[in-house]
mmCIF file of C-alpha atoms in Angstrom:
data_model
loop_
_atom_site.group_PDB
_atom_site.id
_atom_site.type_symbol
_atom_site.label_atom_id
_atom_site.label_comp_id
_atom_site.label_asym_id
_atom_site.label_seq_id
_atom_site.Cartn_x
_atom_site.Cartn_y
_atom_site.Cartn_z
ATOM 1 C CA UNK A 1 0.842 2.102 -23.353
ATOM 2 C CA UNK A 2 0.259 -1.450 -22.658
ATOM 3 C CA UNK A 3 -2.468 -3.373 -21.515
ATOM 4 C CA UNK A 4 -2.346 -7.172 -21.174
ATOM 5 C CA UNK A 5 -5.873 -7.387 -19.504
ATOM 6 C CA UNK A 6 -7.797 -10.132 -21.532
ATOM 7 C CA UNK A 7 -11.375 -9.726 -22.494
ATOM 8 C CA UNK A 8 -12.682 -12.247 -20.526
ATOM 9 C CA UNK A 9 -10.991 -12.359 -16.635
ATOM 10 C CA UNK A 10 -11.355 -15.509 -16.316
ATOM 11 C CA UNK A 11 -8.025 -16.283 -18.355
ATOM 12 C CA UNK A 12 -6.468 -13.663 -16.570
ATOM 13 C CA UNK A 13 -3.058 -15.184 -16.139
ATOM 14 C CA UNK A 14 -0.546 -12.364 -14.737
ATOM 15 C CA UNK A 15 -0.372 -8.946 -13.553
ATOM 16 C CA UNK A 16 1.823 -6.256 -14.540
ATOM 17 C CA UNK A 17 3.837 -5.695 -11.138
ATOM 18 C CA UNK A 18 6.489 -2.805 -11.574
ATOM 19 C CA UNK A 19 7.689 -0.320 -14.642
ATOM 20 C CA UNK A 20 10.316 1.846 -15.030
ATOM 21 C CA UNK A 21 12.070 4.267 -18.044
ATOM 22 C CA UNK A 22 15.464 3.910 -19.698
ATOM 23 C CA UNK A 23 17.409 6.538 -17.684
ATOM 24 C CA UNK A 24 19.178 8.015 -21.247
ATOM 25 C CA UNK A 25 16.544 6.801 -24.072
ATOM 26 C CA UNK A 26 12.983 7.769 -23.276
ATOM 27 C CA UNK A 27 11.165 5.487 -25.450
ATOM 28 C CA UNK A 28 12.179 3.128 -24.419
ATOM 29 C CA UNK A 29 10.465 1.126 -21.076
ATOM 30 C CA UNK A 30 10.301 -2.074 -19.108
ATOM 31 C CA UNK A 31 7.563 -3.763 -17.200
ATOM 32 C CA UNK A 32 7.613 -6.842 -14.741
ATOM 33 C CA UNK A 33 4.865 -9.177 -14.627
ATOM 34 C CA UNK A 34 3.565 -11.667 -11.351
ATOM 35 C CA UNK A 35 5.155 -14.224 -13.753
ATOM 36 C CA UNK A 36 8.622 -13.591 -12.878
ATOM 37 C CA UNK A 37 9.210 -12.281 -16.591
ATOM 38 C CA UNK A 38 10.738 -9.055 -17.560
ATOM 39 C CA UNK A 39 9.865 -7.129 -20.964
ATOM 40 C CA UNK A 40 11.268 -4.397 -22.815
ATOM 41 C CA UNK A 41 9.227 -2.093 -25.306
ATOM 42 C CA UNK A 42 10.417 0.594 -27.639
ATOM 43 C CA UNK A 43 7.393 3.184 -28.228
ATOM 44 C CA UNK A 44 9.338 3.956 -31.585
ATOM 45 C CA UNK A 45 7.846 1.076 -33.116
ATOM 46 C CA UNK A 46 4.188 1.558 -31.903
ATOM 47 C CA UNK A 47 2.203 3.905 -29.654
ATOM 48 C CA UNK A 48 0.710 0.785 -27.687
ATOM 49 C CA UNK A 49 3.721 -1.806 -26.623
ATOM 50 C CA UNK A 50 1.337 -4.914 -26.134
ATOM 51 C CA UNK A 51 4.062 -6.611 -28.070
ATOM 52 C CA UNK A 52 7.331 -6.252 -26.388
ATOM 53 C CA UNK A 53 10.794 -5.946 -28.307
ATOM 54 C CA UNK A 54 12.696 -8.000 -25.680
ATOM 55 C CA UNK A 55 11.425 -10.615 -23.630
ATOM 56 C CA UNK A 56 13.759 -11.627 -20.160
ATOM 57 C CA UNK A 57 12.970 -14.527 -18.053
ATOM 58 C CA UNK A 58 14.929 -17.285 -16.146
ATOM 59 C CA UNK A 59 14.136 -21.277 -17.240
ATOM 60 C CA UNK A 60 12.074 -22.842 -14.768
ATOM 61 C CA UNK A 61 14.091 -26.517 -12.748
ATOM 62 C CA UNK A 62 10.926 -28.629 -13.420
ATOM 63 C CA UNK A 63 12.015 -30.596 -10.065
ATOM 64 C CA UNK A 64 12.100 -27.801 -8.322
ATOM 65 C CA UNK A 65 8.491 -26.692 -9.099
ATOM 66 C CA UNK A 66 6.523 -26.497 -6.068
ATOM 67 C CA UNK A 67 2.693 -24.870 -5.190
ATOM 68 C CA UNK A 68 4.872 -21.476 -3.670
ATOM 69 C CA UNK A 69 6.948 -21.325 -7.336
ATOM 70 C CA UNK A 70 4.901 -18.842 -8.970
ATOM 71 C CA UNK A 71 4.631 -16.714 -5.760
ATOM 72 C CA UNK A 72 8.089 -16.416 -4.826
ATOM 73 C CA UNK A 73 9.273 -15.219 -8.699
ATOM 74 C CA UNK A 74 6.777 -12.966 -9.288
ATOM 75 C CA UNK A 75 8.986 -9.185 -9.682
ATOM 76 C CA UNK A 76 8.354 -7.040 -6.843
ATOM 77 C CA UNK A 77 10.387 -4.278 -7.840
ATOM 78 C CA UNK A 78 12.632 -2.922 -11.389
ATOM 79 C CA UNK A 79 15.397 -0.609 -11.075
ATOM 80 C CA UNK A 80 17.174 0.454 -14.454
ATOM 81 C CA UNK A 81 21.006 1.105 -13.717
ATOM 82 C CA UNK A 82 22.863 3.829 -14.236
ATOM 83 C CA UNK A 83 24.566 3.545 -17.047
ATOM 84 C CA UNK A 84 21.489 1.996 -18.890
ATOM 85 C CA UNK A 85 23.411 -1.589 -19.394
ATOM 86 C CA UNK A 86 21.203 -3.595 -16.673
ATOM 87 C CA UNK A 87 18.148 -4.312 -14.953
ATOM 88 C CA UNK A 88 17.676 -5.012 -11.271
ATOM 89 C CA UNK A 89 14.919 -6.749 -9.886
ATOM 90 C CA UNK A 90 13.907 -8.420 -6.877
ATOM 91 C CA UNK A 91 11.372 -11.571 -6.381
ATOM 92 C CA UNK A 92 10.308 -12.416 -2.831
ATOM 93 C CA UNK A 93 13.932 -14.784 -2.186
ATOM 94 C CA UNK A 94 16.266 -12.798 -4.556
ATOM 95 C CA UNK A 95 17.433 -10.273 -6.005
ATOM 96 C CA UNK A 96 18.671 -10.480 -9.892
ATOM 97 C CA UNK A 97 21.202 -8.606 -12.213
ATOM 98 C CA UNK A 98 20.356 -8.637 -16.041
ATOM 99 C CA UNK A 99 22.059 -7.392 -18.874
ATOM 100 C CA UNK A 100 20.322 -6.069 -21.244
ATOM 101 C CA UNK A 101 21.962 -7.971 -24.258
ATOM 102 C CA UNK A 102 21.029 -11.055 -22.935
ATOM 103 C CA UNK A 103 17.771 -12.265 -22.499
ATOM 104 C CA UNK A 104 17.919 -15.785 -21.826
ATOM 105 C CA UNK A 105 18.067 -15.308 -17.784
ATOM 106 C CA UNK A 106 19.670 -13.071 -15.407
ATOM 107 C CA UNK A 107 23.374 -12.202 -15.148
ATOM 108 C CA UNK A 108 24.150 -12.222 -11.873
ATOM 109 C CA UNK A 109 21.996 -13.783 -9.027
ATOM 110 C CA UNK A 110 21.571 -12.802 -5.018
ATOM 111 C CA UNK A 111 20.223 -14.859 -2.078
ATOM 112 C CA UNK A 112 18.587 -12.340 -0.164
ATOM 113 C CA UNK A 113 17.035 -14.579 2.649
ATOM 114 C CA UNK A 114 17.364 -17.956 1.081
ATOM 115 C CA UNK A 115 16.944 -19.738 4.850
ATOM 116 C CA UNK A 116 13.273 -18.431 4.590
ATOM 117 C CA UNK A 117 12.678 -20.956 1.899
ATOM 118 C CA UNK A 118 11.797 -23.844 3.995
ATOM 119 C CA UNK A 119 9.007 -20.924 6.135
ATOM 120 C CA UNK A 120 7.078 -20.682 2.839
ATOM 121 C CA UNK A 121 3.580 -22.362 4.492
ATOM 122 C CA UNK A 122 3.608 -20.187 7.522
ATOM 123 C CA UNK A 123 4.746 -16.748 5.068
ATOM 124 C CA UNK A 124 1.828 -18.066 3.226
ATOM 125 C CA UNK A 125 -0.622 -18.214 5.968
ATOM 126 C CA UNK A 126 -0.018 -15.314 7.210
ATOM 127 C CA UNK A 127 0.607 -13.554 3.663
ATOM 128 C CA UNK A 128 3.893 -12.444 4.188
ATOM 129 C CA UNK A 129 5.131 -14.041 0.965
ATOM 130 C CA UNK A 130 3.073 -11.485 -0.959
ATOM 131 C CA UNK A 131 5.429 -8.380 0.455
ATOM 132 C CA UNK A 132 6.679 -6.190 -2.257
ATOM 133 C CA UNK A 133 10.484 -5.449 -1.599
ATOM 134 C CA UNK A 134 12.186 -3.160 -3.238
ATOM 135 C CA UNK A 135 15.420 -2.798 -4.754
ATOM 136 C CA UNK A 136 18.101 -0.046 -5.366
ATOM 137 C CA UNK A 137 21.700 0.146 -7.247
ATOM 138 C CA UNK A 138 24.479 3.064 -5.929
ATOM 139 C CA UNK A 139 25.659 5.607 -8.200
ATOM 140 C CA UNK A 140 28.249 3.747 -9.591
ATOM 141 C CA UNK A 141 25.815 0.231 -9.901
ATOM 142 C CA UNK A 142 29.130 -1.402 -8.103
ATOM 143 C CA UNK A 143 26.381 -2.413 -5.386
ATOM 144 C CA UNK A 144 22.717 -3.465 -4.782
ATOM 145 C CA UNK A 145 20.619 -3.022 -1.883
ATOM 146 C CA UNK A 146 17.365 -4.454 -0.736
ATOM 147 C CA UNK A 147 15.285 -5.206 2.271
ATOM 148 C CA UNK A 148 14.378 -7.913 4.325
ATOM 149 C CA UNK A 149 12.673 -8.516 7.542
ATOM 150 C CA UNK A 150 13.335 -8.163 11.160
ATOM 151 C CA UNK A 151 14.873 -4.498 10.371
ATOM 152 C CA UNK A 152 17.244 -6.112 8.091
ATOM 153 C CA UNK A 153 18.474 -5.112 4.864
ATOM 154 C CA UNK A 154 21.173 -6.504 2.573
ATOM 155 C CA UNK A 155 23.317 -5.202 0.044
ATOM 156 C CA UNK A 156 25.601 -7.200 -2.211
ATOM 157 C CA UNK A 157 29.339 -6.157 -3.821
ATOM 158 C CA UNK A 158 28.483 -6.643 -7.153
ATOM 159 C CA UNK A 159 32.592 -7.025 -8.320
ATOM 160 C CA UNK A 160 33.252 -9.794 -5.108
ATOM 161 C CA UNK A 161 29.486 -11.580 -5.191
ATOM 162 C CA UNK A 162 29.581 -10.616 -1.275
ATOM 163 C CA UNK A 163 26.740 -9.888 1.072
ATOM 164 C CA UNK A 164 26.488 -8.095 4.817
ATOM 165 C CA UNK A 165 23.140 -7.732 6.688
ATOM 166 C CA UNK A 166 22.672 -4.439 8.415
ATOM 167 C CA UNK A 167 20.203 -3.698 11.043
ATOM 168 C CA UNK A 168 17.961 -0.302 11.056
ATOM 169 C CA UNK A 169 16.607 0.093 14.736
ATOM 170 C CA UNK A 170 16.257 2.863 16.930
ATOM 171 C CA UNK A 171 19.373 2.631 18.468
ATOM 172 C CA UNK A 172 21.250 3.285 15.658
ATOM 173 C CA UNK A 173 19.478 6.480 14.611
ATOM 174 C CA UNK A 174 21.213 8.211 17.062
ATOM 175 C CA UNK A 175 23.816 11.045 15.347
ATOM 176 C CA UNK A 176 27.170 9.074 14.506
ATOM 177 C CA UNK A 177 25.960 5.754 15.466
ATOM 178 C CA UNK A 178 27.807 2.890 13.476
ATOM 179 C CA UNK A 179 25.761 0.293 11.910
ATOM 180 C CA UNK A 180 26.442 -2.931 12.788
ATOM 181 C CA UNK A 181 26.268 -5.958 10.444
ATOM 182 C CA UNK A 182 24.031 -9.046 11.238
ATOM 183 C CA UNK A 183 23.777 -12.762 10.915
ATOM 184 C CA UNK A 184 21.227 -15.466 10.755
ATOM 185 C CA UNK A 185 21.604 -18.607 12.687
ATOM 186 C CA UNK A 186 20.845 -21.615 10.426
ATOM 187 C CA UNK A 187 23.270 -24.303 11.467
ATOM 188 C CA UNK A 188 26.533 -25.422 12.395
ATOM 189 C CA UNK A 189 28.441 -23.033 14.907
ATOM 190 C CA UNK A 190 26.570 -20.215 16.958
ATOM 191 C CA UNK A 191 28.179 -17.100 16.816
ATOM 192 C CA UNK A 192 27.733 -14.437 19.719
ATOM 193 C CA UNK A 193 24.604 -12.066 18.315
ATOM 194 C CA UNK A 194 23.528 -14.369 15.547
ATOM 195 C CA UNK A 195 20.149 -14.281 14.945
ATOM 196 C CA UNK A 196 17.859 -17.542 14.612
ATOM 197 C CA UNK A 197 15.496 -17.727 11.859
ATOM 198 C CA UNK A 198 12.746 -18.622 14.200
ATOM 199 C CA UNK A 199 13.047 -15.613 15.965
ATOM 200 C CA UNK A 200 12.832 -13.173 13.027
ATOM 201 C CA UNK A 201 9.829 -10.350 13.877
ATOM 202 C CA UNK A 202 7.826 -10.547 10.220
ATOM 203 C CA UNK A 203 5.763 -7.791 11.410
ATOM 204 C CA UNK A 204 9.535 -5.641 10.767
ATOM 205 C CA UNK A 205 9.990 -5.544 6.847
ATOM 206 C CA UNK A 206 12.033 -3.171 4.774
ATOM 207 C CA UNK A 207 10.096 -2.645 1.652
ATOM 208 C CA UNK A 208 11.092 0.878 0.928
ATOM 209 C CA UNK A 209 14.850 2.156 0.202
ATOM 210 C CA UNK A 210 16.474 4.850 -1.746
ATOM 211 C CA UNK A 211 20.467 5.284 -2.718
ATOM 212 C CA UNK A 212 21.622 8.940 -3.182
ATOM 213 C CA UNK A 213 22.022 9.343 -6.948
ATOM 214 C CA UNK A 214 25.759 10.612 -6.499
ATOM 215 C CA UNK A 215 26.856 10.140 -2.882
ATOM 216 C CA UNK A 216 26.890 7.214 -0.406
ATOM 217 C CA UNK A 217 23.472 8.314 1.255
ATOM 218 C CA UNK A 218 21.134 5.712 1.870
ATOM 219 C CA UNK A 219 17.236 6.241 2.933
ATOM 220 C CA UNK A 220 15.829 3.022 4.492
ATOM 221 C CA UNK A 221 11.507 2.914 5.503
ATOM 222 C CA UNK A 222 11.181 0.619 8.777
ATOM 223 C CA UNK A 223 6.938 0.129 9.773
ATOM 224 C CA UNK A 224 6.983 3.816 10.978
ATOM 225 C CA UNK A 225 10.274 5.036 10.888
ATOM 226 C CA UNK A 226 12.824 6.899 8.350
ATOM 227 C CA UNK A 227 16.144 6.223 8.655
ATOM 228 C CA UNK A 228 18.927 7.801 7.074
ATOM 229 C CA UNK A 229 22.466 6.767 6.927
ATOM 230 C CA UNK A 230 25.833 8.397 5.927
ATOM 231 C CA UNK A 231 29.056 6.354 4.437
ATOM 232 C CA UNK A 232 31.714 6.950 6.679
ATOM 233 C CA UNK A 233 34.299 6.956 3.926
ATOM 234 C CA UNK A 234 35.296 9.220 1.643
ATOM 235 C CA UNK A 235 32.933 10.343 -0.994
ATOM 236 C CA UNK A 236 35.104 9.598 -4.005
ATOM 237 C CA UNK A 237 35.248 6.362 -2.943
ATOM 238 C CA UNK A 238 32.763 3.988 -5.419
ATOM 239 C CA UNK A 239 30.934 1.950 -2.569
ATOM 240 C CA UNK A 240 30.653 1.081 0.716
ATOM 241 C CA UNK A 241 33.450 -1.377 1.746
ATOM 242 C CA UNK A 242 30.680 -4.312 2.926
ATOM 243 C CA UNK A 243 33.004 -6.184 5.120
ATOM 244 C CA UNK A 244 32.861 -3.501 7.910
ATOM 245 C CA UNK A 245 31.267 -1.118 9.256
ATOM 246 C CA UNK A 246 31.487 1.372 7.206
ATOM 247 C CA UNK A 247 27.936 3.105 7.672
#
């Protein structure tokens, strides 16, 4: 359907990194690319897509160009929503909302681990800054989840712009065990159980998650492990209320 390989691979620029299908109009499709950018192709209009019908991408800060830039925004991961309205995607530092009406740059934008920014050399060296996380929406798109390291994954309140770190480990995949949120130590006050950034296990990543389509059911994939986790409230209830502990 599309193929942005040149003919000679030397002047190979990007990669195609992650596709996915409208969830209510089958022809049409988006793909991310290891440029950060975000496309959308109708097959009405042609049988092969190489030319897109929408193209999404965020303005680069010139001053904030560095020799990581490239790295960090290249898509990991592209969820459609539910309702068809938005696109989810996550780069290695965020995680970004975008409506599908506007292409100029993303709606809504999420720190996932911004503290990590100022590890990028040693991420490098030991090629952790080429993980692919991915990303999820609930069933009612009112909140985003995605991973991060050291067992850790985040989900944001899309309605309050809110965060909370959880924590998949063994000891909470016992029956009825209560998650419990986390923080990371980088400045100021130290809180009891806060987490510094030095002391973050990289070999622990959370690349793979699922949401239950309809109910508050998450699936989260730590190194060898499955873990599966159960809202708490009731299941008419839209979301997970992210300022306790709720899962």
């Amino acid at each position: 359907i599309v193929d942005i390989k040149p003919a000679n691979m030397e002047e190979l620029t990007e990669v195609i990194t992650a596709a996915e299908f409208h969830p209510h109009h089958c022809h049409l499709f988006v793909y991310s690319s290891s440029k950060g950018t975000l496309r959308l192709c109708d097959m009405r209009a042609s049988a092969l897509c190489d030319k897109h019908t929408k193209l999404f991408e965020e303005p680069e800060d010139p001053g904030s160009r560095s020799f990581f830039s490239e790295i960090v925004s290249s898509v990991s991961d592209v969820k459609f929503s539910h309702n068809g309205r938005y696109l989810l995607t996550r780069d290695y530092l965020t995680a970004k909302v975008w409506d599908l009406h506007m292409e100029k740059g993303p709606v809504e934008t999420y720190q996932v681990h911004d503290y990590l920014r100022t590890k990028l050399c040693s991420l490098y060296e030991n090629d952790c800054i080429f993980d692919k996380f991915e990303c999820v929406w609930n069933s009612s798109d009112s909140v985003i989840m995605t991973g991060a390291y050291n067992s850790f994954f985040r989900m944001f309140d899309r309605e309050t712009g809110r965060g909370v770190t959880l924590e998949a480990w063994r000891e909470t995949s016992k029956p009825r065990a209560v998650l419990r949120t986390r923080r990371i130590y980088t400045g100021g006050k130290r809180r009891r159980g806060d987490v510094g950034v030095d002391s973050l296990d990289f070999t622990k990543k959370i690349l793979h998650m699922a949401w239950h389509p309809e109910e508050n059911i998450i699936a989260i994939a730590s190194t060898n492990n499955l873990y599966i986790f159960q809202d708490r409230v009731s299941p008419d209830t839209h979301g997970p209320d992210l300022g306790s502990n709720t899962i």
